[in-house]
Coordinates of C-alpha atoms in Angstrom, one line a residue:
M67 CA -0.1 -0.4 0.5
D68 CA 0.9 3.4 -1.1
S69 CA 2.6 5.1 2.3
S70 CA 0.2 7.9 2.4
S71 CA -3.3 5.5 2.3
I72 CA -2.0 4.9 5.5
V73 CA -4.0 6.6 8.2
P74 CA -1.2 8.1 11.1
S75 CA -2.3 7.6 15.0
S76 CA -3.9 9.7 16.8
I77 CA -2.1 12.5 18.6
K78 CA -3.1 10.7 21.8
A79 CA -1.8 7.7 21.5
L80 CA 1.2 9.1 20.1
N81 CA 1.5 11.5 22.6
A82 CA 1.2 8.4 25.0
G83 CA 4.0 6.9 23.1
I84 CA 6.5 9.9 23.3
S85 CA 5.5 10.6 26.8
S86 CA 6.4 6.4 27.6
H87 CA 9.8 6.7 26.3
N88 CA 13.4 9.2 25.1
P89 CA 14.7 6.9 22.4
F90 CA 17.2 9.9 22.5
V91 CA 19.0 9.9 26.6
D92 CA 21.9 9.2 26.1
A93 CA 22.5 7.6 22.9
S94 CA 24.6 10.4 21.6
T95 CA 27.6 8.4 21.9
V96 CA 27.7 4.4 21.3
R97 CA 29.6 3.0 24.5
E98 CA 31.1 0.5 24.2
P99 CA 28.5 -2.2 25.3
E100 CA 26.9 -1.0 23.4
I101 CA 28.7 -1.8 20.4
W102 CA 27.6 -5.3 20.6
I103 CA 24.0 -3.8 20.4
D104 CA 22.7 -3.7 16.6
R105 CA 19.9 -0.4 17.2
H106 CA 22.4 2.8 16.3
A107 CA 19.9 5.2 14.3
D108 CA 22.8 5.5 10.8
S109 CA 22.0 7.3 8.2
P110 CA 22.6 5.2 4.0
Q111 CA 24.9 8.7 3.1
L112 CA 27.2 9.1 5.9
N113 CA 30.6 8.6 5.7
I114 CA 29.2 5.7 2.7
G115 CA 32.6 6.0 0.9
V116 CA 33.8 4.8 4.7
R117 CA 32.5 2.3 4.8
S118 CA 32.9 1.4 1.0
H119 CA 37.2 1.5 1.9
L120 CA 36.3 -0.9 5.4
H121 CA 33.8 -3.5 3.1
A122 CA 36.5 -3.9 0.8
A123 CA 39.2 -5.4 2.9
Y124 CA 36.9 -7.0 5.5
G125 CA 36.2 -8.6 1.8
R126 CA 40.1 -9.5 1.4
V127 CA 40.6 -11.4 4.1
C128 CA 37.6 -13.3 3.5
Q129 CA 38.7 -14.5 0.5
S130 CA 43.0 -14.5 0.4
T131 CA 45.2 -15.2 3.8
T132 CA 46.5 -11.2 4.0
V133 CA 46.4 -9.3 6.9
A134 CA 45.0 -5.6 6.6
A135 CA 44.8 -2.4 8.4
V136 CA 42.9 0.6 8.3
T137 CA 43.7 3.6 9.8
L138 CA 39.6 5.5 11.0
L139 CA 40.4 9.7 11.1
G140 CA 37.7 12.1 12.6
Q141 CA 37.3 15.1 15.2
T142 CA 35.1 14.5 18.0
G143 CA 31.9 13.8 17.8
T144 CA 32.0 12.7 14.1
G145 CA 31.1 8.6 15.1
K146 CA 35.0 6.8 15.1
T147 CA 32.6 4.2 17.0
H148 CA 30.0 4.6 15.3
E149 CA 31.1 3.0 12.2
L150 CA 33.2 -0.2 14.1
N151 CA 29.9 -1.1 15.9
C152 CA 28.3 -1.1 11.9
L153 CA 32.1 -2.5 11.1
R154 CA 30.6 -4.9 13.7
Q155 CA 27.6 -6.0 12.3
H156 CA 28.5 -5.7 8.5
V157 CA 31.2 -8.4 9.7
H158 CA 29.0 -10.7 11.4
N159 CA 25.9 -10.4 8.6
A160 CA 28.6 -10.5 5.5
P161 CA 28.6 -13.7 3.2
I162 CA 31.5 -15.6 5.4
P163 CA 30.8 -14.6 8.6
G164 CA 33.6 -13.7 11.3
L165 CA 35.4 -12.7 14.6
F166 CA 35.4 -9.2 16.0
V167 CA 37.5 -8.2 19.0
Y168 CA 37.4 -4.4 20.2
L169 CA 39.2 -3.2 22.2
N170 CA 39.6 0.1 24.2
V171 CA 43.6 1.4 24.1
Q172 CA 43.0 3.5 27.6
Q173 CA 42.9 -0.3 29.2
F174 CA 46.3 -0.8 28.4
S175 CA 49.5 0.2 29.8
E176 CA 52.7 0.8 28.0
G177 CA 55.1 -1.8 28.8
Q178 CA 52.6 -3.0 31.8
A179 CA 51.4 -6.9 31.2
V180 CA 50.0 -5.9 27.4
R181 CA 49.5 -8.9 25.4
Q182 CA 47.6 -9.8 28.6
Q183 CA 45.3 -7.4 28.4
F184 CA 45.3 -8.2 25.0
L185 CA 44.4 -11.0 25.5
R186 CA 41.5 -10.6 28.3
A187 CA 40.3 -8.2 25.2
I188 CA 39.8 -11.3 22.8
G189 CA 37.6 -13.2 25.9
D190 CA 35.7 -11.0 26.8
S191 CA 35.0 -9.7 22.9
F192 CA 34.6 -13.2 22.3
V193 CA 31.3 -14.4 25.4
R194 CA 29.5 -11.5 22.5
R195 CA 26.5 -12.9 20.7
M196 CA 26.3 -13.0 17.1
P197 CA 23.0 -13.3 14.8
S198 CA 22.9 -16.8 15.4
G199 CA 22.2 -16.0 18.9
L200 CA 25.4 -17.7 19.4
L201 CA 27.9 -17.0 21.4
Q202 CA 31.3 -15.5 19.0
W203 CA 33.4 -18.6 21.3
Q204 CA 30.1 -21.0 20.7
Q205 CA 29.8 -20.5 16.6
L206 CA 34.2 -21.1 16.2
A207 CA 33.3 -23.9 18.8
I208 CA 30.7 -25.5 16.6
A209 CA 32.6 -25.0 13.2
L210 CA 35.1 -27.4 15.0
A211 CA 33.1 -29.5 15.5
N212 CA 31.8 -29.5 11.9
H213 CA 34.4 -30.1 11.2
A214 CA 36.0 -33.0 13.3
L215 CA 33.0 -34.6 12.2
S216 CA 33.2 -34.3 8.4
G217 CA 37.0 -35.7 9.0
I218 CA 34.3 -39.7 10.5
D219 CA 32.6 -39.4 8.3
N220 CA 31.9 -37.0 5.4
S221 CA 27.7 -38.3 4.9
R222 CA 27.2 -37.5 8.8
K223 CA 24.6 -35.0 9.1
Q224 CA 26.4 -31.3 10.5
F225 CA 25.9 -30.6 13.9
S226 CA 22.4 -28.4 15.1
P227 CA 23.8 -25.6 17.0
R228 CA 20.8 -25.6 19.0
S229 CA 20.7 -29.3 19.7
V230 CA 25.1 -29.5 21.0
L231 CA 23.9 -27.0 23.5
E232 CA 20.3 -28.5 25.0
L233 CA 21.9 -31.6 24.7
L234 CA 25.5 -30.9 26.8
S235 CA 23.0 -28.9 28.7
R236 CA 20.8 -30.9 30.3
N237 CA 24.0 -34.2 30.4
S238 CA 25.2 -35.1 33.4
L239 CA 29.9 -34.1 33.8
E240 CA 30.1 -37.4 32.8
Q241 CA 28.7 -37.0 30.0
N242 CA 30.2 -34.2 28.6
Q243 CA 33.1 -35.3 29.7
A244 CA 32.7 -38.1 27.0
W245 CA 31.5 -36.0 25.2
I246 CA 34.2 -33.7 24.3
D247 CA 36.5 -36.7 24.7
R248 CA 35.7 -38.0 21.5
I249 CA 34.7 -34.4 19.4
A250 CA 38.7 -33.8 20.5
E251 CA 40.0 -37.1 19.2
A252 CA 38.0 -37.1 16.5
F253 CA 39.3 -33.5 15.7
F254 CA 42.6 -34.1 16.0
R255 CA 42.2 -37.2 14.1
V256 CA 41.9 -34.6 11.2
R257 CA 44.5 -31.6 12.6
P258 CA 47.1 -33.2 14.0
D259 CA 48.9 -29.9 13.0
I260 CA 47.4 -28.3 15.7
D261 CA 49.6 -25.7 18.1
D262 CA 48.0 -26.0 20.9
P263 CA 45.1 -29.0 21.5
D264 CA 43.9 -27.5 25.3
I265 CA 43.0 -24.3 23.7
V266 CA 41.0 -26.7 21.1
R267 CA 39.8 -28.7 24.0
A268 CA 38.3 -24.9 26.2
I269 CA 37.1 -23.6 22.9
F270 CA 35.1 -26.8 22.9
W271 CA 33.9 -26.3 26.7
T272 CA 32.5 -23.3 26.0
L273 CA 29.0 -25.3 24.8
C274 CA 28.8 -26.0 27.8
P275 CA 26.4 -23.4 30.0
H276 CA 27.7 -25.0 32.9
Q277 CA 31.3 -24.8 31.9
L278 CA 31.2 -21.8 29.5
P279 CA 32.3 -19.4 32.5
Y280 CA 34.8 -21.8 33.7
A281 CA 36.1 -22.6 29.2
R282 CA 36.4 -19.2 28.4
K283 CA 38.6 -17.3 31.9
W284 CA 41.0 -20.4 31.3
L285 CA 41.2 -19.1 27.9
S286 CA 41.4 -15.8 28.5
G287 CA 44.4 -16.4 30.5
L288 CA 43.6 -16.1 34.2
M289 CA 43.9 -19.3 37.1
I290 CA 40.8 -21.1 37.5
P291 CA 40.7 -23.8 41.2
S292 CA 42.0 -26.2 40.4
W293 CA 39.8 -29.1 40.5
K294 CA 37.5 -27.8 37.4
R295 CA 40.9 -28.2 35.5
N296 CA 40.7 -31.5 36.2
E297 CA 37.1 -31.6 35.6
L298 CA 37.7 -30.1 32.2
G299 CA 40.6 -32.3 31.5
L300 CA 42.9 -28.5 31.1
P301 CA 46.6 -28.2 32.4
Q302 CA 48.3 -25.4 34.9
P303 CA 50.0 -22.6 33.3
R304 CA 53.3 -23.8 31.7
S305 CA 55.2 -20.1 32.7
H306 CA 56.5 -18.8 35.3
N307 CA 55.9 -15.6 32.8
P308 CA 52.9 -14.1 31.9
E309 CA 53.1 -12.1 29.5
S310 CA 55.0 -14.6 26.9
Q311 CA 52.1 -17.3 27.4
A312 CA 50.2 -14.9 27.0
W313 CA 51.9 -14.1 23.9
Q314 CA 52.1 -17.1 22.8
T315 CA 48.0 -18.4 23.8
T316 CA 46.4 -15.6 21.6
L317 CA 49.2 -16.1 18.5
N318 CA 48.0 -20.3 18.3
L319 CA 44.6 -19.0 19.6
L320 CA 44.2 -16.1 16.4
T321 CA 46.0 -18.6 14.1
T322 CA 43.1 -22.0 14.6
I323 CA 39.8 -18.6 14.2
E324 CA 41.9 -18.5 11.0
Q325 CA 41.2 -21.8 9.7
Y326 CA 37.7 -21.8 10.4
A327 CA 36.8 -17.9 10.1
P328 CA 38.4 -13.9 9.4
V329 CA 38.8 -12.4 11.8
T330 CA 38.1 -8.6 12.3
I331 CA 40.9 -6.5 15.6
A332 CA 39.1 -2.6 16.2
F333 CA 41.2 -0.3 18.7
D334 CA 39.7 2.6 19.9
C335 CA 39.7 5.1 21.6
F336 CA 43.4 6.2 21.0
E337 CA 42.0 9.4 23.4
H338 CA 41.8 9.5 27.1
P339 CA 38.7 10.8 26.6
E340 CA 40.1 13.5 30.0
I341 CA 43.5 14.4 30.9
P342 CA 45.8 12.3 28.7
E343 CA 48.1 9.9 31.5
P344 CA 51.6 11.0 31.6
G345 CA 54.2 9.3 30.5
V346 CA 52.2 6.9 28.2
Q347 CA 52.1 6.7 24.9
K348 CA 48.7 5.5 24.2
E349 CA 49.0 4.6 20.8
R350 CA 52.6 2.9 20.8
V351 CA 51.1 -0.2 22.5
A352 CA 48.3 -0.3 20.3
I353 CA 51.1 -0.1 17.1
G354 CA 53.4 -1.7 18.6
L355 CA 50.3 -5.0 18.6
I356 CA 49.1 -4.4 15.7
K357 CA 52.6 -4.9 13.8
W358 CA 53.7 -7.3 16.6
L359 CA 50.8 -8.6 15.8
G360 CA 51.2 -9.0 11.4
D361 CA 54.7 -9.8 11.5
R362 CA 53.5 -13.7 13.5
L363 CA 50.7 -14.3 11.7
R364 CA 51.5 -13.6 8.3
T365 CA 54.4 -16.2 8.9
R366 CA 51.4 -18.7 10.1
T367 CA 48.9 -20.8 7.9
R368 CA 45.8 -20.3 7.8
R369 CA 42.8 -20.2 5.3
F370 CA 41.7 -16.6 6.9
G371 CA 42.7 -13.1 7.1
V372 CA 43.0 -10.5 9.7
L373 CA 41.1 -7.6 9.6
F374 CA 42.8 -4.8 12.2
V375 CA 41.3 -0.8 12.3
S376 CA 42.1 1.3 14.3
A377 CA 39.5 4.3 15.2
M378 CA 41.3 8.2 16.7
H379 CA 41.9 11.9 16.2
P380 CA 43.2 13.5 13.4
D381 CA 46.3 14.9 16.4
T382 CA 46.5 11.0 17.1
W383 CA 48.0 9.7 13.9
D384 CA 50.3 12.9 13.6
L385 CA 51.8 11.5 16.5
V386 CA 52.0 8.1 15.5
E387 CA 53.6 9.3 12.1
D388 CA 56.2 11.2 13.9
H389 CA 56.7 9.2 16.0
F390 CA 57.1 5.4 13.6
G391 CA 57.7 7.5 10.9
P392 CA 57.4 4.0 8.4
V393 CA 56.1 2.1 11.0
A394 CA 52.7 3.8 10.2
Q395 CA 52.0 1.9 8.3
F396 CA 51.2 -1.5 9.7
A397 CA 48.0 0.9 10.5
H398 CA 46.8 1.8 7.8
D399 CA 48.0 0.0 4.6
R400 CA 46.7 1.0 2.0
G401 CA 46.6 5.4 0.8
E402 CA 45.7 7.6 3.6
P403 CA 43.8 6.7 6.9
C404 CA 40.4 7.6 5.8
G405 CA 38.4 10.9 7.1
L406 CA 34.9 11.2 8.9
Q407 CA 33.2 13.9 7.5
P408 CA 31.6 16.4 9.4
A409 CA 27.0 14.9 9.2
D410 CA 25.5 18.2 7.5
A411 CA 21.6 18.6 7.1
E412 CA 20.3 15.6 4.8
T413 CA 22.2 12.7 7.0
I414 CA 21.6 14.6 11.0
E415 CA 18.0 14.4 9.4
Q416 CA 18.1 10.6 7.9
A417 CA 19.3 9.8 11.6
I418 CA 16.7 11.4 13.4
E419 CA 14.1 9.6 11.4
C420 CA 15.8 6.9 11.5
W421 CA 15.8 6.8 15.0
L422 CA 12.5 7.9 15.2
Q423 CA 10.8 5.0 12.7
T424 CA 12.9 2.3 14.7
F425 CA 10.7 4.2 18.1
Y426 CA 7.5 4.5 16.6
Q427 CA 7.0 0.6 14.8
A428 CA 8.3 -0.5 17.7
R429 CA 4.9 0.9 19.3
N430 CA 3.7 -0.1 16.9
L431 CA 2.3 3.9 16.0
V432 CA 2.3 5.6 13.5
P433 CA 3.4 9.4 12.6
P434 CA 2.0 12.8 10.7
T435 CA 5.7 13.2 9.3
P436 CA 9.3 11.1 9.4
L437 CA 10.7 13.8 11.9
Y438 CA 6.7 14.5 14.3
P439 CA 7.2 15.0 17.0
F440 CA 10.1 17.5 15.2
D441 CA 10.5 19.5 12.0
R442 CA 13.0 20.2 9.0
A443 CA 12.4 23.5 10.1
Q444 CA 14.3 22.4 13.4
V445 CA 17.0 19.6 11.9
A446 CA 17.5 23.4 9.7
A447 CA 18.2 25.4 12.4
L448 CA 20.6 23.0 13.7
V449 CA 23.0 22.5 11.0
R450 CA 22.3 26.6 11.2
E451 CA 23.9 26.5 14.6
S452 CA 26.8 23.9 13.0
V453 CA 26.0 20.8 14.8
D454 CA 27.5 18.1 14.4
L455 CA 24.7 14.5 15.4
H456 CA 26.3 13.9 18.6
D457 CA 24.7 17.5 19.9
A458 CA 22.5 16.8 17.6
I459 CA 21.1 13.8 19.3
D460 CA 21.5 15.7 22.4
W461 CA 19.1 18.2 21.2
C462 CA 16.4 15.3 20.4
A463 CA 16.9 14.1 23.8
D464 CA 15.7 17.8 25.3
N465 CA 13.1 18.9 23.0
F466 CA 11.2 14.8 22.4
Q467 CA 8.1 16.2 24.5
P468 CA 4.4 15.4 23.9
V469 CA 3.3 18.2 21.3
E470 CA 0.8 20.4 22.6
T471 CA -0.8 21.9 19.8
D472 CA -4.5 23.0 18.7
P473 CA -6.1 19.4 17.0
L474 CA -7.4 21.3 14.4
E475 CA -4.3 23.1 13.8
S476 CA -2.8 19.8 13.4
V477 CA -5.8 18.8 11.0
E478 CA -5.3 22.1 9.2
L479 CA -1.7 21.5 9.1
R480 CA -1.8 17.5 8.0
F481 CA -4.9 18.6 5.6
G482 CA -2.7 21.0 3.2
S483 CA 0.7 18.4 3.3
I484 CA -0.8 15.8 2.8
L485 CA -2.6 17.4 -0.4
R486 CA 0.5 18.4 -1.8
E487 CA 2.1 15.8 -1.6
L488 CA -0.2 13.4 -3.3
A489 CA -0.7 16.2 -5.8
D490 CA 3.4 16.3 -6.9
D491 CA 2.2 12.6 -6.7
G492 CA -0.6 12.8 -10.0
L493 CA -2.8 11.2 -7.7
G494 CA -6.4 11.4 -8.8
D495 CA -8.6 14.2 -7.7
D496 CA -11.8 12.1 -5.1
W497 CA -9.0 9.5 -4.2
M498 CA -6.2 12.2 -4.0
I499 CA -9.3 14.7 -1.1
A500 CA -9.9 11.6 0.7
Q501 CA -6.9 10.9 1.8
A502 CA -5.8 13.5 3.4
I503 CA -9.1 13.6 4.5
A504 CA -8.7 9.9 6.2
Q505 CA -4.8 10.9 7.2
A506 CA -5.8 15.2 9.2
F507 CA -8.8 13.5 10.8
A508 CA -6.7 11.1 12.1
Q509 CA -4.7 13.4 14.8
L510 CA -8.3 14.2 15.7
Q511 CA -9.1 10.4 17.6
G512 CA -9.9 10.4 20.3
C513 CA -10.3 13.4 21.3
D514 CA -13.2 15.7 22.3
L515 CA -14.6 18.4 20.3
T516 CA -17.3 21.1 20.3
I517 CA -18.5 22.4 17.4
D518 CA -20.0 26.1 18.2
D519 CA -21.0 28.3 15.7
P520 CA -25.4 27.4 15.0
I521 CA -26.2 24.9 12.7
N522 CA -29.6 24.2 10.6
P523 CA -29.7 20.2 9.8
V524 CA -31.8 18.9 7.5
D525 CA -33.6 15.4 8.0
R526 CA -34.9 13.4 6.1
D527 CA -37.5 13.1 6.6
A528 CA -38.5 16.9 5.1
S529 CA -38.6 17.5 8.6
M530 CA -36.7 20.8 10.3
I531 CA -34.5 19.5 13.7
P532 CA -34.4 22.6 16.3
E533 CA -31.6 24.8 15.3
I534 CA -28.4 23.1 17.5
S535 CA -26.2 25.6 19.3
E536 CA -23.0 22.9 20.1
I537 CA -22.0 19.7 19.5
S538 CA -19.9 18.5 21.6
F539 CA -18.6 14.6 20.2
R540 CA -15.5 12.7 19.8
V541 CA -13.7 11.2 16.5
R542 CA -14.3 7.6 17.1
D543 CA -12.8 6.5 14.6
V544 CA -11.2 7.2 10.5
A545 CA -11.0 4.3 8.1
L546 CA -10.3 4.5 4.5
H547 CA -11.9 1.9 1.4
P548 CA -10.2 2.3 -1.7
Q549 CA -12.6 0.6 -3.7
S550 CA -15.0 2.2 -2.3
R551 CA -15.5 5.4 -4.8
T552 CA -19.6 6.6 -3.1
F553 CA -17.6 6.5 -0.1
P554 CA -13.6 6.1 0.3
V555 CA -13.2 7.8 3.8
T556 CA -15.5 6.8 7.0
I557 CA -15.2 8.5 10.6
E558 CA -17.0 7.1 13.1
L559 CA -18.0 10.3 15.8
E560 CA -19.8 9.8 19.0
V561 CA -21.9 12.2 20.2
L562 CA -21.5 13.4 24.2
E563 CA -23.8 16.8 24.4
I564 CA -26.5 18.0 21.4
A565 CA -26.9 22.1 22.8
T566 CA -29.7 23.8 21.9
P567 CA -29.5 28.4 22.3
E568 CA -31.4 27.8 25.5
G569 CA -29.8 25.3 26.4
A570 CA -31.4 22.9 26.4
L571 CA -30.3 18.8 26.4
A572 CA -32.2 18.7 23.1
S573 CA -32.4 15.0 22.7
Q574 CA -35.6 14.6 20.4
S575 CA -32.4 16.0 18.2
A576 CA -31.0 13.3 19.3
A577 CA -32.7 9.9 18.4
R578 CA -33.0 11.8 15.8
L579 CA -29.0 13.0 14.7
R580 CA -29.0 10.0 11.8
G581 CA -31.0 12.6 10.0
Y582 CA -28.3 15.0 10.9
Q583 CA -25.7 15.7 7.7
N584 CA -23.5 18.6 8.1
L585 CA -20.7 16.2 7.2
D586 CA -22.2 15.0 4.0
P587 CA -25.6 16.4 2.7
S588 CA -26.0 13.8 0.0
V589 CA -25.9 10.2 2.4
D590 CA -28.7 8.7 3.7
H591 CA -28.2 7.1 6.8
R592 CA -31.8 5.2 6.4
A593 CA -29.9 3.6 3.4
H594 CA -27.4 2.0 6.4
P595 CA -29.9 0.0 9.1
E596 CA -27.1 -1.4 10.7
T597 CA -25.7 1.4 12.4
K598 CA -27.1 2.2 15.8
H599 CA -28.0 5.1 18.6
S600 CA -28.1 5.1 21.3
Q601 CA -30.5 7.6 23.5
N602 CA -27.3 9.2 25.1
H603 CA -24.7 8.6 23.0
P604 CA -26.2 8.2 19.1
R605 CA -22.6 7.1 17.4
C606 CA -22.7 8.5 13.8
P607 CA -20.4 6.7 11.6
H608 CA -20.0 10.0 8.4
R609 CA -18.8 8.3 5.1
L610 CA -17.1 11.4 3.8
N611 CA -17.7 12.3 -0.8
P612 CA -14.4 14.2 -1.6
L613 CA -16.8 15.9 -4.1
N614 CA -18.9 17.6 -0.3
R615 CA -15.0 18.7 0.9
R616 CA -15.3 22.7 1.2
R617 CA -18.8 22.2 3.8
C618 CA -17.1 19.7 4.7
L619 CA -13.8 22.0 6.8
T620 CA -17.0 25.1 7.0
H621 CA -17.4 24.8 10.6
P622 CA -14.7 26.0 13.1
I623 CA -13.9 23.6 15.9
R624 CA -12.0 23.7 19.1
R625 CA -10.4 21.2 21.8
I626 CA -12.6 21.4 24.5
L627 CA -11.2 19.0 28.4
S628 CA -11.1 16.2 27.9
R629 CA -13.6 13.9 29.3

C-alpha cells in the first residue's frame, strides 16, 4: 500500500508513546558495551566512502590470508565508534561471517601486561553474541566440531547449534566429559598439526552452559581452581612468565580461529576522554601490537586473513607518524587513512528519522511525518548552528516531548501537507482528497471536540430539527476504503452533548441524529440499517464524499477539556 494511504495514529496515542520513553537519552555517544548492540540510528549516506573501504578490506581477508589494516580519522563527535559498530554488524552478517574483537586502547599501560590485557580483550569480545544467538566462542566451537564430524564421516549431518547446546545442558558432567573427549579426539585426527590442543578442548567446553564461565576464563589466561581444571581436562599455566604465556596463547588462538573464520580486531579510544595519562603513550602500545601480530601471523598457515582497524583523532595520527615513521603503515596499509566527515543537514535528518522510525514501529504507531514530533525547520536550524550529529541527538533528547497543539491546527496542517504530497504524485482528485481527509482527521482520534457555530441540520424526512447552538463529540475511528468510489472515507463520531440556543438538551435531536448530515448532506443513513444509535450517546459513522469537501471543512472546531 502507498505510504500516503496509511492513516497516522492519533495525537493522543502518539503523545502517550512519546511520554513513555525517550529513545534519544544517552544515545549521542556509542559506548563500549553498545558496540555489540544493533540499535543505533544511521544514515545511508553517512561516510559511505569510508564504509565501502572497510567492506572491501574485510572482503580481502575473507578471500585470502592477507593481513589488512585501516585507520579511521575523525574529530570528536563525528562517529568513530559508531562506524566500528556498523563494521561489526557487517562482519557478523556477511556471506562469510567473521569474528570481531573490540579493544579500548585506554585499558593498556605501556610495558605492563600488555599482552595479557590483549588476550583478555579477545576473551571479553568472544562472549558477545552473533546474529545466530550463539556467543562468538560457541560459533567457533560449532565450526570446529563440524570439521571434526566431516573428517569421521563426510555423509553425516552437521551439528545443529541448538541441539548441541540442549544436549550438553541436560547431560551429566560425566556424559559431557565423554562427549568432549570424543569430539576433541575426532578433531585432532583431522587436524594433527594443531599447535595447542588444550585451546581447542577449552573452546569445545564453551558449548556447555555450566562450564562456559570457567572455559572462557581459562582461554583468557586467567586462573581457575585446580579441581575445575581437572574436570575440564585442562592444564595449569606452563610458564612462570605470564606475558610470554599470554603471547603464545594469543598467537595459537588466532591461528586456530583463522582456519575457520576471518578475524577483525578494532582499536578504539586512542585519546583519553579527559586528561591524558602522563608518560604513557597509548598509541604506541596499540600500533606495536598491530605490528607484532601482523608480522607473526604472516608466517603461519591460515585459511583466512585478519583485519586491523584503528579509530583515532587526526592529531593522534600525526603523533603516530612522527614517532613511528614508516612503521605507521602497519596501521593503514593502503593509501591515506580514511577521514570521517561531519554530518550535514541531510545525514542528520536521516539519522533522526531512522531513530524515530524504530521507536514508532516498536509501538505500532504511525507518525504524521517522519520527523514527528520535530520538523525539518528545526533540523535546519540545528545545522545552521554548526552542531554535529552528537549534539543533534542531545538536542533531540532534550526536546522529545508530547506535542501540545490545537487539534484543528493539526488537521489543517496535515490536510495541506498531504494534499501537496499527493498532488506531486499525480493521484486522482477524489482519492487524493479522501486520503488527505482521512490522514488529517486521524489526528483527532480520541479527542473531545466542539462545533460552536449555530447549525441548522436537515432531516431526510423533510422536517427540521431545532437549531443546535453547540455539539460536542469524540472522533472514534477513521478508515479508508480504496475500493469504494462513493464513500472512500469513514469517520465514526460519538456524540457527547447537544445544546439548543436555550441551553436545553435536545433529546429529540439526539434521537434523530441519524438525519443530521452536516459532514455530507448527500448521505441517507436510512440506507445503512446496520448503524445503531443510543439515546444518550448515538454513534454516527459519516461517510465523506470528496465532492462535498468544501462543506466538510466549513465549521470552526476547537478542542474542549478531555472528559
